[in-house]
PDB file of C-alpha atoms in Angstrom:
ATOM      1  CA  UNK A   1       6.839  66.285  -2.889  1.00 55.00           C
ATOM      2  CA  UNK A   2       5.783  67.326   0.592  1.00 55.00           C
ATOM      3  CA  UNK A   3       8.139  70.302   0.603  1.00 55.00           C
ATOM      4  CA  UNK A   4       6.654  71.460  -2.708  1.00 57.00           C
ATOM      5  CA  UNK A   5       3.183  71.399  -1.201  1.00 58.00           C
ATOM      6  CA  UNK A   6       4.476  73.369   1.781  1.00 58.00           C
ATOM      7  CA  UNK A   7       5.988  76.042  -0.482  1.00 58.00           C
ATOM      8  CA  UNK A   8       2.755  76.416  -2.443  1.00 65.00           C
ATOM      9  CA  UNK A   9       0.682  76.671   0.735  1.00 62.00           C
ATOM     10  CA  UNK A  10       3.059  79.287   2.184  1.00 61.00           C
ATOM     11  CA  UNK A  11       2.856  81.365  -1.010  1.00 68.00           C
ATOM     12  CA  UNK A  12      -0.947  81.302  -0.924  1.00 61.00           C
ATOM     13  CA  UNK A  13      -1.001  82.337   2.721  1.00 58.00           C
ATOM     14  CA  UNK A  14       1.401  85.223   2.042  1.00 62.00           C
ATOM     15  CA  UNK A  15      -0.800  86.453  -0.794  1.00 60.00           C
ATOM     16  CA  UNK A  16      -3.877  86.405   1.413  1.00 58.00           C
ATOM     17  CA  UNK A  17      -2.068  88.306   4.169  1.00 53.00           C
ATOM     18  CA  UNK A  18      -0.855  90.923   1.700  1.00 56.00           C
ATOM     19  CA  UNK A  19      -4.424  91.423   0.503  1.00 54.00           C
ATOM     20  CA  UNK A  20      -5.631  91.909   4.047  1.00 50.00           C
ATOM     21  CA  UNK A  21      -2.814  94.377   4.814  1.00 47.00           C
ATOM     22  CA  UNK A  22      -3.653  96.840   1.998  1.00 49.00           C
ATOM     23  CA  UNK A  23      -4.952 100.178   3.407  1.00 47.00           C
ATOM     24  CA  UNK A  24      -8.597 101.027   2.974  1.00 48.00           C
ATOM     25  CA  UNK A  25      -9.158 103.900   0.598  1.00 48.00           C
ATOM     26  CA  UNK A  26     -11.520 106.740   1.216  1.00 48.00           C
ATOM     27  CA  UNK A  27     -14.812 106.918  -0.604  1.00 46.00           C
ATOM     28  CA  UNK A  28     -13.550 109.643  -2.795  1.00 47.00           C
ATOM     29  CA  UNK A  29     -10.514 107.727  -3.872  1.00 47.00           C
ATOM     30  CA  UNK A  30     -12.611 104.602  -4.195  1.00 48.00           C
ATOM     31  CA  UNK A  31     -14.993 106.249  -6.522  1.00 49.00           C
ATOM     32  CA  UNK A  32     -12.137 107.590  -8.499  1.00 49.00           C
ATOM     33  CA  UNK A  33     -10.274 104.310  -8.806  1.00 56.00           C
ATOM     34  CA  UNK A  34     -13.182 101.844  -9.085  1.00 75.00           C
ATOM     35  CA  UNK A  35     -12.133 100.347 -12.434  1.00 74.00           C
ATOM     36  CA  UNK A  36      -8.612  99.887 -11.182  1.00 76.00           C
ATOM     37  CA  UNK A  37      -9.836  98.244  -7.958  1.00 78.00           C
ATOM     38  CA  UNK A  38     -12.068  95.826  -9.834  1.00 80.00           C
ATOM     39  CA  UNK A  39      -9.172  94.975 -12.085  1.00 80.00           C
ATOM     40  CA  UNK A  40      -6.970  94.375  -9.086  1.00 81.00           C
ATOM     41  CA  UNK A  41      -9.631  92.193  -7.487  1.00 81.00           C
ATOM     42  CA  UNK A  42      -9.981  90.153 -10.641  1.00 81.00           C
ATOM     43  CA  UNK A  43      -6.241  89.717 -10.813  1.00 80.00           C
ATOM     44  CA  UNK A  44      -6.151  88.596  -7.193  1.00 82.00           C
ATOM     45  CA  UNK A  45      -8.989  86.114  -7.732  1.00 82.00           C
ATOM     46  CA  UNK A  46      -7.276  84.779 -10.822  1.00 83.00           C
ATOM     47  CA  UNK A  47      -4.048  84.440  -8.923  1.00 81.00           C
ATOM     48  CA  UNK A  48      -5.755  82.683  -6.019  1.00 82.00           C
ATOM     49  CA  UNK A  49      -7.489  80.353  -8.429  1.00 83.00           C
ATOM     50  CA  UNK A  50      -4.199  79.550 -10.100  1.00 80.00           C
ATOM     51  CA  UNK A  51      -2.616  78.904  -6.713  1.00 81.00           C
ATOM     52  CA  UNK A  52      -5.531  76.647  -5.721  1.00 80.00           C
ATOM     53  CA  UNK A  53      -5.310  74.750  -8.984  1.00 81.00           C
ATOM     54  CA  UNK A  54      -1.561  74.381  -8.525  1.00 81.00           C
ATOM     55  CA  UNK A  55      -2.109  73.046  -5.010  1.00 81.00           C
ATOM     56  CA  UNK A  56      -4.759  70.598  -6.237  1.00 82.00           C
ATOM     57  CA  UNK A  57      -2.552  69.472  -9.105  1.00 81.00           C
ATOM     58  CA  UNK A  58       0.378  69.015  -6.750  1.00 81.00           C
ATOM     59  CA  UNK A  59      -1.799  67.001  -4.371  1.00 82.00           C
ATOM     60  CA  UNK A  60      -3.132  64.886  -7.259  1.00 83.00           C
ATOM     61  CA  UNK A  61       0.372  64.292  -8.590  1.00 83.00           C
ATOM     62  CA  UNK A  62       1.542  63.317  -5.099  1.00 82.00           C
ATOM     63  CA  UNK A  63      -1.398  60.936  -4.685  1.00 83.00           C
ATOM     64  CA  UNK A  64      -0.728  59.387  -8.094  1.00 85.00           C
ATOM     65  CA  UNK A  65       2.929  58.951  -7.254  1.00 81.00           C
ATOM     66  CA  UNK A  66       2.081  57.444  -3.884  1.00 83.00           C
ATOM     67  CA  UNK A  67      -0.405  55.063  -5.518  1.00 84.00           C
ATOM     68  CA  UNK A  68       2.102  54.036  -8.171  1.00 82.00           C
ATOM     69  CA  UNK A  69       4.749  53.545  -5.500  1.00 81.00           C
ATOM     70  CA  UNK A  70       2.350  51.383  -3.478  1.00 84.00           C
ATOM     71  CA  UNK A  71       1.478  49.406  -6.615  1.00 85.00           C
ATOM     72  CA  UNK A  72       5.156  48.861  -7.328  1.00 87.00           C
ATOM     73  CA  UNK A  73       5.742  47.709  -3.760  1.00 86.00           C
ATOM     74  CA  UNK A  74       2.721  45.393  -3.937  1.00 86.00           C
ATOM     75  CA  UNK A  75       3.967  43.944  -7.224  1.00 84.00           C
ATOM     76  CA  UNK A  76       7.386  43.346  -5.708  1.00 85.00           C
ATOM     77  CA  UNK A  77       5.789  41.604  -2.754  1.00 85.00           C
ATOM     78  CA  UNK A  78       3.751  39.387  -5.085  1.00 85.00           C
ATOM     79  CA  UNK A  79       6.897  38.497  -7.019  1.00 86.00           C
ATOM     80  CA  UNK A  80       8.674  37.631  -3.777  1.00 84.00           C
ATOM     81  CA  UNK A  81       5.720  35.488  -2.702  1.00 83.00           C
ATOM     82  CA  UNK A  82       5.691  33.657  -6.044  1.00 83.00           C
ATOM     83  CA  UNK A  83       9.424  33.053  -5.766  1.00 82.00           C
ATOM     84  CA  UNK A  84       9.231  31.890  -2.162  1.00 83.00           C
ATOM     85  CA  UNK A  85       6.165  29.666  -2.708  1.00 83.00           C
ATOM     86  CA  UNK A  86       8.109  26.772  -4.360  1.00 85.00           C
ATOM     87  CA  UNK A  87      10.718  27.038  -1.637  1.00 83.00           C
ATOM     88  CA  UNK A  88       8.016  26.877   1.003  1.00 84.00           C
ATOM     89  CA  UNK A  89       6.381  23.903  -0.731  1.00 86.00           C
ATOM     90  CA  UNK A  90       9.749  22.143  -0.969  1.00 85.00           C
ATOM     91  CA  UNK A  91      10.385  22.844   2.702  1.00 86.00           C
ATOM     92  CA  UNK A  92       6.967  21.398   3.609  1.00 87.00           C
ATOM     93  CA  UNK A  93       7.668  18.272   1.531  1.00 88.00           C
ATOM     94  CA  UNK A  94      11.031  17.860   3.203  1.00 87.00           C
ATOM     95  CA  UNK A  95       9.383  18.216   6.602  1.00 88.00           C
ATOM     96  CA  UNK A  96       6.760  15.573   5.689  1.00 86.00           C
ATOM     97  CA  UNK A  97       9.444  13.153   4.445  1.00 84.00           C
ATOM     98  CA  UNK A  98      11.487  13.755   7.551  1.00 85.00           C
ATOM     99  CA  UNK A  99       8.456  13.081   9.719  1.00 82.00           C
ATOM    100  CA  UNK A 100       7.675   9.805   7.918  1.00 78.00           C
ATOM    101  CA  UNK A 101      11.326   8.772   8.171  1.00 76.00           C
ATOM    102  CA  UNK A 102      11.269   9.526  11.882  1.00 77.00           C
ATOM    103  CA  UNK A 103       8.165   7.360  12.240  1.00 72.00           C
ATOM    104  CA  UNK A 104       9.910   4.475  10.458  1.00 67.00           C
ATOM    105  CA  UNK A 105      12.951   4.890  12.686  1.00 69.00           C
ATOM    106  CA  UNK A 106      10.728   4.893  15.752  1.00 67.00           C
ATOM    107  CA  UNK A 107       9.028   1.685  14.616  1.00 60.00           C
ATOM    108  CA  UNK A 108      12.405   0.081  13.885  1.00 60.00           C
ATOM    109  CA  UNK A 109      13.540   1.138  17.343  1.00 60.00           C
ATOM    110  CA  UNK A 110      10.412  -0.334  18.907  1.00 57.00           C
ATOM    111  CA  UNK A 111      10.815  -3.532  16.854  1.00 53.00           C
ATOM    112  CA  UNK A 112      14.575  -3.873  16.920  1.00 56.00           C
ATOM    113  CA  UNK A 113      15.799  -6.860  14.928  1.00 53.00           C
ATOM    114  CA  UNK A 114      12.910  -6.717  12.469  1.00 54.00           C
ATOM    115  CA  UNK A 115      13.650  -6.523   8.751  1.00 58.00           C
ATOM    116  CA  UNK A 116      12.902  -3.392   6.768  1.00 61.00           C
ATOM    117  CA  UNK A 117      10.294  -5.253   4.683  1.00 64.00           C
ATOM    118  CA  UNK A 118       8.315  -6.162   7.785  1.00 66.00           C
ATOM    119  CA  UNK A 119       8.577  -2.572   9.027  1.00 64.00           C
ATOM    120  CA  UNK A 120       7.390  -1.298   5.642  1.00 68.00           C
ATOM    121  CA  UNK A 121       4.532  -3.794   5.708  1.00 69.00           C
ATOM    122  CA  UNK A 122       3.542  -2.520   9.130  1.00 69.00           C
ATOM    123  CA  UNK A 123       3.742   1.139   8.047  1.00 68.00           C
ATOM    124  CA  UNK A 124       2.152   0.917   4.580  1.00 72.00           C
ATOM    125  CA  UNK A 125      -1.031   2.851   3.877  1.00 73.00           C
ATOM    126  CA  UNK A 126      -3.118  -0.055   2.541  1.00 77.00           C
ATOM    127  CA  UNK A 127      -3.649  -1.924   5.799  1.00 78.00           C
ATOM    128  CA  UNK A 128      -7.403  -2.175   5.112  1.00 83.00           C
ATOM    129  CA  UNK A 129      -6.674  -3.814   1.744  1.00 85.00           C
ATOM    130  CA  UNK A 130      -4.359  -6.344   3.386  1.00 80.00           C
ATOM    131  CA  UNK A 131      -6.984  -7.149   6.018  1.00 83.00           C
ATOM    132  CA  UNK A 132      -9.708  -7.622   3.397  1.00 87.00           C
ATOM    133  CA  UNK A 133      -7.448  -9.847   1.249  1.00 85.00           C
ATOM    134  CA  UNK A 134      -6.521 -11.991   4.257  1.00 82.00           C
ATOM    135  CA  UNK A 135     -10.191 -12.322   5.230  1.00 86.00           C
ATOM    136  CA  UNK A 136     -11.146 -13.352   1.683  1.00 88.00           C
ATOM    137  CA  UNK A 137      -8.396 -15.999   1.609  1.00 83.00           C
ATOM    138  CA  UNK A 138      -9.562 -17.324   4.979  1.00 84.00           C
ATOM    139  CA  UNK A 139     -13.181 -17.505   3.829  1.00 86.00           C
ATOM    140  CA  UNK A 140     -12.164 -19.269   0.619  1.00 84.00           C
ATOM    141  CA  UNK A 141     -10.229 -21.813   2.651  1.00 82.00           C
ATOM    142  CA  UNK A 142     -13.370 -22.602   4.685  1.00 82.00           C
ATOM    143  CA  UNK A 143     -16.420 -21.752   2.578  1.00 83.00           C
ATOM    144  CA  UNK A 144     -15.034 -21.773  -0.957  1.00 79.00           C
ATOM    145  CA  UNK A 145     -15.607 -24.404  -3.647  1.00 80.00           C
ATOM    146  CA  UNK A 146     -13.928 -27.757  -3.218  1.00 79.00           C
ATOM    147  CA  UNK A 147     -10.879 -27.225  -5.402  1.00 80.00           C
ATOM    148  CA  UNK A 148     -10.398 -23.630  -4.177  1.00 82.00           C
ATOM    149  CA  UNK A 149     -10.669 -24.575  -0.508  1.00 83.00           C
ATOM    150  CA  UNK A 150      -8.295 -27.505  -0.982  1.00 82.00           C
ATOM    151  CA  UNK A 151      -5.808 -25.305  -2.834  1.00 84.00           C
ATOM    152  CA  UNK A 152      -5.865 -22.613  -0.126  1.00 84.00           C
ATOM    153  CA  UNK A 153      -5.545 -25.149   2.677  1.00 85.00           C
ATOM    154  CA  UNK A 154      -2.780 -26.967   0.817  1.00 84.00           C
ATOM    155  CA  UNK A 155      -0.865 -23.724   0.227  1.00 86.00           C
ATOM    156  CA  UNK A 156      -1.204 -22.538   3.834  1.00 87.00           C
ATOM    157  CA  UNK A 157      -0.371 -25.954   5.235  1.00 87.00           C
ATOM    158  CA  UNK A 158       2.628 -26.386   2.937  1.00 88.00           C
ATOM    159  CA  UNK A 159       3.951 -22.951   3.915  1.00 88.00           C
ATOM    160  CA  UNK A 160       3.589 -23.773   7.610  1.00 88.00           C
ATOM    161  CA  UNK A 161       5.282 -27.163   7.164  1.00 88.00           C
ATOM    162  CA  UNK A 162       8.200 -25.551   5.345  1.00 87.00           C
ATOM    163  CA  UNK A 163       8.477 -22.877   8.048  1.00 87.00           C
ATOM    164  CA  UNK A 164       8.555 -25.447  10.840  1.00 87.00           C
ATOM    165  CA  UNK A 165      11.278 -27.519   9.199  1.00 87.00           C
ATOM    166  CA  UNK A 166      13.370 -24.517   8.150  1.00 87.00           C
ATOM    167  CA  UNK A 167      12.998 -23.032  11.652  1.00 85.00           C
ATOM    168  CA  UNK A 168      14.266 -26.274  13.143  1.00 86.00           C
ATOM    169  CA  UNK A 169      17.272 -26.208  10.807  1.00 85.00           C
ATOM    170  CA  UNK A 170      17.967 -22.584  11.755  1.00 83.00           C
ATOM    171  CA  UNK A 171      17.745 -23.478  15.445  1.00 84.00           C
ATOM    172  CA  UNK A 172      20.136 -26.417  14.968  1.00 84.00           C
ATOM    173  CA  UNK A 173      22.653 -24.179  13.184  1.00 82.00           C
ATOM    174  CA  UNK A 174      22.444 -21.603  15.974  1.00 80.00           C
ATOM    175  CA  UNK A 175      23.019 -24.272  18.605  1.00 81.00           C
ATOM    176  CA  UNK A 176      26.003 -25.647  16.719  1.00 82.00           C
ATOM    177  CA  UNK A 177      27.512 -22.160  16.486  1.00 79.00           C
ATOM    178  CA  UNK A 178      27.037 -21.638  20.211  1.00 74.00           C
ATOM    179  CA  UNK A 179      24.603 -18.764  19.879  1.00 70.00           C
ATOM    180  CA  UNK A 180      22.038 -20.456  22.071  1.00 61.00           C
ATOM    181  CA  UNK A 181      18.896 -19.118  20.409  1.00 65.00           C
ATOM    182  CA  UNK A 182      15.516 -20.738  20.973  1.00 73.00           C
ATOM    183  CA  UNK A 183      13.455 -22.657  18.443  1.00 78.00           C
ATOM    184  CA  UNK A 184      10.866 -19.875  18.405  1.00 78.00           C
ATOM    185  CA  UNK A 185      13.700 -17.416  17.803  1.00 73.00           C
ATOM    186  CA  UNK A 186      14.809 -19.431  14.773  1.00 75.00           C
ATOM    187  CA  UNK A 187      11.320 -19.207  13.289  1.00 78.00           C
ATOM    188  CA  UNK A 188      11.160 -15.472  14.030  1.00 77.00           C
ATOM    189  CA  UNK A 189      14.482 -14.982  12.254  1.00 77.00           C
ATOM    190  CA  UNK A 190      13.007 -16.662   9.187  1.00 79.00           C
ATOM    191  CA  UNK A 191       9.881 -14.496   9.245  1.00 79.00           C
ATOM    192  CA  UNK A 192      11.864 -11.306   9.923  1.00 75.00           C
ATOM    193  CA  UNK A 193      14.233 -11.882   7.001  1.00 74.00           C
ATOM    194  CA  UNK A 194      17.384 -12.349   9.083  1.00 74.00           C
ATOM    195  CA  UNK A 195      18.028 -16.048   8.396  1.00 78.00           C
ATOM    196  CA  UNK A 196      20.572 -17.527   6.014  1.00 79.00           C
ATOM    197  CA  UNK A 197      20.164 -18.436   2.367  1.00 84.00           C
ATOM    198  CA  UNK A 198      20.141 -22.173   3.141  1.00 85.00           C
ATOM    199  CA  UNK A 199      17.254 -21.740   5.583  1.00 84.00           C
ATOM    200  CA  UNK A 200      15.123 -19.975   2.996  1.00 86.00           C
ATOM    201  CA  UNK A 201      16.082 -22.552   0.358  1.00 88.00           C
ATOM    202  CA  UNK A 202      14.899 -25.336   2.679  1.00 88.00           C
ATOM    203  CA  UNK A 203      11.683 -23.428   3.368  1.00 87.00           C
ATOM    204  CA  UNK A 204      10.917 -23.018  -0.333  1.00 89.00           C
ATOM    205  CA  UNK A 205      11.881 -26.612  -1.163  1.00 91.00           C
ATOM    206  CA  UNK A 206       9.774 -28.202   1.576  1.00 88.00           C
ATOM    207  CA  UNK A 207       6.848 -25.920   0.770  1.00 87.00           C
ATOM    208  CA  UNK A 208       6.963 -26.939  -2.887  1.00 88.00           C
ATOM    209  CA  UNK A 209       7.273 -30.646  -2.109  1.00 87.00           C
ATOM    210  CA  UNK A 210       4.401 -30.535   0.388  1.00 85.00           C
ATOM    211  CA  UNK A 211       2.230 -28.654  -2.086  1.00 84.00           C
ATOM    212  CA  UNK A 212       2.976 -31.007  -5.001  1.00 84.00           C
ATOM    213  CA  UNK A 213       2.792 -34.260  -3.016  1.00 80.00           C
ATOM    214  CA  UNK A 214      -0.954 -34.888  -3.640  1.00 74.00           C
ATOM    215  CA  UNK A 215      -0.463 -34.201  -7.325  1.00 72.00           C
ATOM    216  CA  UNK A 216       2.402 -36.703  -7.463  1.00 71.00           C
ATOM    217  CA  UNK A 217       0.317 -39.367  -5.710  1.00 66.00           C
ATOM    218  CA  UNK A 218      -2.603 -38.770  -8.062  1.00 62.00           C
ATOM    219  CA  UNK A 219      -0.327 -39.161 -11.072  1.00 59.00           C
ATOM    220  CA  UNK A 220       1.029 -42.482  -9.737  1.00 59.00           C
ATOM    221  CA  UNK A 221      -2.477 -43.975  -9.410  1.00 56.00           C
ATOM    222  CA  UNK A 222      -3.650 -45.372 -12.759  1.00 52.00           C
ATOM    223  CA  UNK A 223      -7.387 -45.596 -12.208  1.00 55.00           C
ATOM    224  CA  UNK A 224      -9.828 -44.710  -9.475  1.00 56.00           C
ATOM    225  CA  UNK A 225     -13.545 -45.149  -9.043  1.00 59.00           C
ATOM    226  CA  UNK A 226     -15.564 -42.043  -9.753  1.00 61.00           C
ATOM    227  CA  UNK A 227     -19.221 -41.199  -9.767  1.00 62.00           C
ATOM    228  CA  UNK A 228     -21.346 -39.852 -12.598  1.00 64.00           C
ATOM    229  CA  UNK A 229     -20.120 -36.292 -11.989  1.00 64.00           C
ATOM    230  CA  UNK A 230     -16.471 -37.277 -12.252  1.00 59.00           C
ATOM    231  CA  UNK A 231     -15.601 -36.845  -8.555  1.00 64.00           C
ATOM    232  CA  UNK A 232     -13.508 -39.513  -6.845  1.00 59.00           C
ATOM    233  CA  UNK A 233     -15.454 -41.723  -4.466  1.00 59.00           C
ATOM    234  CA  UNK A 234     -13.598 -41.389  -1.214  1.00 55.00           C
ATOM    235  CA  UNK A 235     -15.428 -44.305   0.404  1.00 53.00           C
ATOM    236  CA  UNK A 236     -13.558 -46.669  -1.912  1.00 48.00           C
ATOM    237  CA  UNK A 237     -10.077 -47.433  -0.514  1.00 51.00           C
ATOM    238  CA  UNK A 238      -7.454 -45.853  -2.726  1.00 50.00           C
ATOM    239  CA  UNK A 239      -4.371 -46.567  -0.602  1.00 52.00           C
ATOM    240  CA  UNK A 240      -2.638 -49.899  -0.255  1.00 50.00           C
ATOM    241  CA  UNK A 241      -2.973 -49.914   3.542  1.00 49.00           C
ATOM    242  CA  UNK A 242      -6.759 -49.692   3.295  1.00 48.00           C
ATOM    243  CA  UNK A 243      -6.930 -52.388   0.612  1.00 49.00           C
ATOM    244  CA  UNK A 244      -4.902 -54.971   2.574  1.00 50.00           C
ATOM    245  CA  UNK A 245      -7.993 -56.919   3.569  1.00 49.00           C
ATOM    246  CA  UNK A 246      -8.651 -57.797  -0.064  1.00 50.00           C
ATOM    247  CA  UNK A 247      -6.355 -60.719  -0.818  1.00 49.00           C
ATOM    248  CA  UNK A 248      -5.446 -61.217  -4.469  1.00 50.00           C
ATOM    249  CA  UNK A 249      -6.495 -64.419  -6.133  1.00 49.00           C
ATOM    250  CA  UNK A 250      -4.608 -66.105  -8.907  1.00 47.00           C
ATOM    251  CA  UNK A 251      -6.282 -66.422 -12.274  1.00 48.00           C
ATOM    252  CA  UNK A 252      -8.025 -69.840 -12.496  1.00 47.00           C
ATOM    253  CA  UNK A 253      -6.598 -72.239 -15.023  1.00 51.00           C
ATOM    254  CA  UNK A 254      -9.514 -74.680 -14.869  1.00 50.00           C
ATOM    255  CA  UNK A 255     -13.136 -73.781 -15.048  1.00 51.00           C
ATOM    256  CA  UNK A 256     -14.626 -73.899 -11.543  1.00 55.00           C
ATOM    257  CA  UNK A 257     -17.047 -76.650 -10.663  1.00 58.00           C
ATOM    258  CA  UNK A 258     -20.603 -75.416 -10.616  1.00 55.00           C
ATOM    259  CA  UNK A 259     -21.899 -75.008  -7.103  1.00 58.00           C
ATOM    260  CA  UNK A 260     -25.250 -76.302  -6.013  1.00 52.00           C
ATOM    261  CA  UNK A 261     -27.982 -73.812  -5.525  1.00 52.00           C
ATOM    262  CA  UNK A 262     -28.298 -72.817  -1.889  1.00 53.00           C
ATOM    263  CA  UNK A 263     -31.352 -73.930  -0.036  1.00 58.00           C
ATOM    264  CA  UNK A 264     -31.746 -70.576   1.672  1.00 54.00           C
ATOM    265  CA  UNK A 265     -31.707 -67.381  -0.313  1.00 55.00           C
ATOM    266  CA  UNK A 266     -28.882 -65.159   0.819  1.00 58.00           C
ATOM    267  CA  UNK A 267     -29.654 -61.765   2.276  1.00 63.00           C
ATOM    268  CA  UNK A 268     -29.317 -59.139  -0.422  1.00 60.00           C
ATOM    269  CA  UNK A 269     -26.362 -56.886   0.123  1.00 62.00           C
ATOM    270  CA  UNK A 270     -26.060 -53.417  -1.367  1.00 56.00           C
ATOM    271  CA  UNK A 271     -23.766 -53.124  -4.307  1.00 55.00           C
ATOM    272  CA  UNK A 272     -20.434 -51.646  -3.376  1.00 53.00           C
ATOM    273  CA  UNK A 273     -18.235 -49.895  -5.913  1.00 49.00           C
ATOM    274  CA  UNK A 274     -15.154 -51.916  -6.619  1.00 48.00           C
ATOM    275  CA  UNK A 275     -11.722 -50.388  -6.965  1.00 44.00           C
ATOM    276  CA  UNK A 276     -10.001 -50.924 -10.252  1.00 43.00           C
ATOM    277  CA  UNK A 277      -6.328 -51.730  -9.947  1.00 42.00           C
ATOM    278  CA  UNK A 278      -3.916 -52.196 -12.800  1.00 42.00           C
ATOM    279  CA  UNK A 279      -1.455 -55.046 -12.503  1.00 40.00           C
ATOM    280  CA  UNK A 280       2.149 -54.255 -13.206  1.00 44.00           C
ATOM    281  CA  UNK A 281       4.882 -56.816 -13.740  1.00 43.00           C
ATOM    282  CA  UNK A 282       8.390 -56.164 -12.474  1.00 43.00           C
ATOM    283  CA  UNK A 283      11.544 -58.236 -12.408  1.00 46.00           C
ATOM    284  CA  UNK A 284      12.352 -58.699  -8.746  1.00 43.00           C
ATOM    285  CA  UNK A 285      15.641 -60.185  -7.483  1.00 45.00           C
ATOM    286  CA  UNK A 286      15.385 -63.550  -5.765  1.00 45.00           C
ATOM    287  CA  UNK A 287      16.416 -62.129  -2.397  1.00 44.00           C
ATOM    288  CA  UNK A 288      13.488 -59.666  -2.477  1.00 42.00           C
ATOM    289  CA  UNK A 289      10.913 -62.157  -3.784  1.00 44.00           C
ATOM    290  CA  UNK A 290       9.162 -62.792  -0.457  1.00 45.00           C
ATOM    291  CA  UNK A 291       8.903 -59.082   0.557  1.00 46.00           C
ATOM    292  CA  UNK A 292       7.720 -58.271  -2.962  1.00 47.00           C
ATOM    293  CA  UNK A 293       4.972 -60.938  -2.735  1.00 49.00           C
ATOM    294  CA  UNK A 294       3.872 -59.521   0.583  1.00 48.00           C
ATOM    295  CA  UNK A 295       3.823 -56.013  -0.924  1.00 48.00           C
ATOM    296  CA  UNK A 296       1.763 -57.284  -3.877  1.00 52.00           C
ATOM    297  CA  UNK A 297      -0.684 -58.883  -1.487  1.00 50.00           C
ATOM    298  CA  UNK A 298      -1.114 -55.527   0.207  1.00 49.00           C
ATOM    299  CA  UNK A 299      -1.303 -53.551  -3.018  1.00 52.00           C
ATOM    300  CA  UNK A 300      -3.662 -55.965  -4.774  1.00 52.00           C
ATOM    301  CA  UNK A 301      -3.018 -57.783  -8.026  1.00 45.00           C
TER     302      UNK A 301
END
């Protein structure tokens, strides 16, 4: 397209030079050939105008072609960007996953010997939620209602009791195998998830027994003194060891002799709630008769 513009410009320049090179005519000849000269001038002007229009059209066509070519190139670039955008997004996701994996590996390296669950718990995004939940459980164990506080304390205490016993078993197994680990190390192995199946079974079993022990004792007691609201009066002895001072008396077979009225009025004593005990009869072997009588004296008839 550029060479076409050059050819057109060269042709126009040659025409202008040819016009300038024409010899000047004398006045006589000019007067004689005036119509012919005007016609020639008109032809030249028409030709120059045509050449100018051709040059302008060529320039416009070249500009249009350049603009269309630029538009095509821009469209191709947009297509390439649209195609490469998912690849770039995928590459960024891969880089983010690789970075998170490297962080987990670094934490595992810093805490070598720790289970993956503990590492995940340390790296999870909801640390604030865990802290708030732990604080709420702690407050319920101290400031919560009676049954809620007792349940939380019982659960935490039972879990700790099971951990202590299972950690001792794990330590004993390690000592028997000659590994020589410490008792604290045995407990850490339990908490880090690296102990054996038997250790975790003991932990769960002891935790369950410690948690259910008060319920079992309550189910074994037939009756207990309670106030108007239905709560158990803890001042009344409910265990056999606390009720040992109360000796059982046999049922009288003969009506007691009426006692004379005292000469001095006794000092009034406040009424104390009495425990209600249910008597149970069992067949006891002769060899265990004396220990059984002693036990009944302690338990109350």
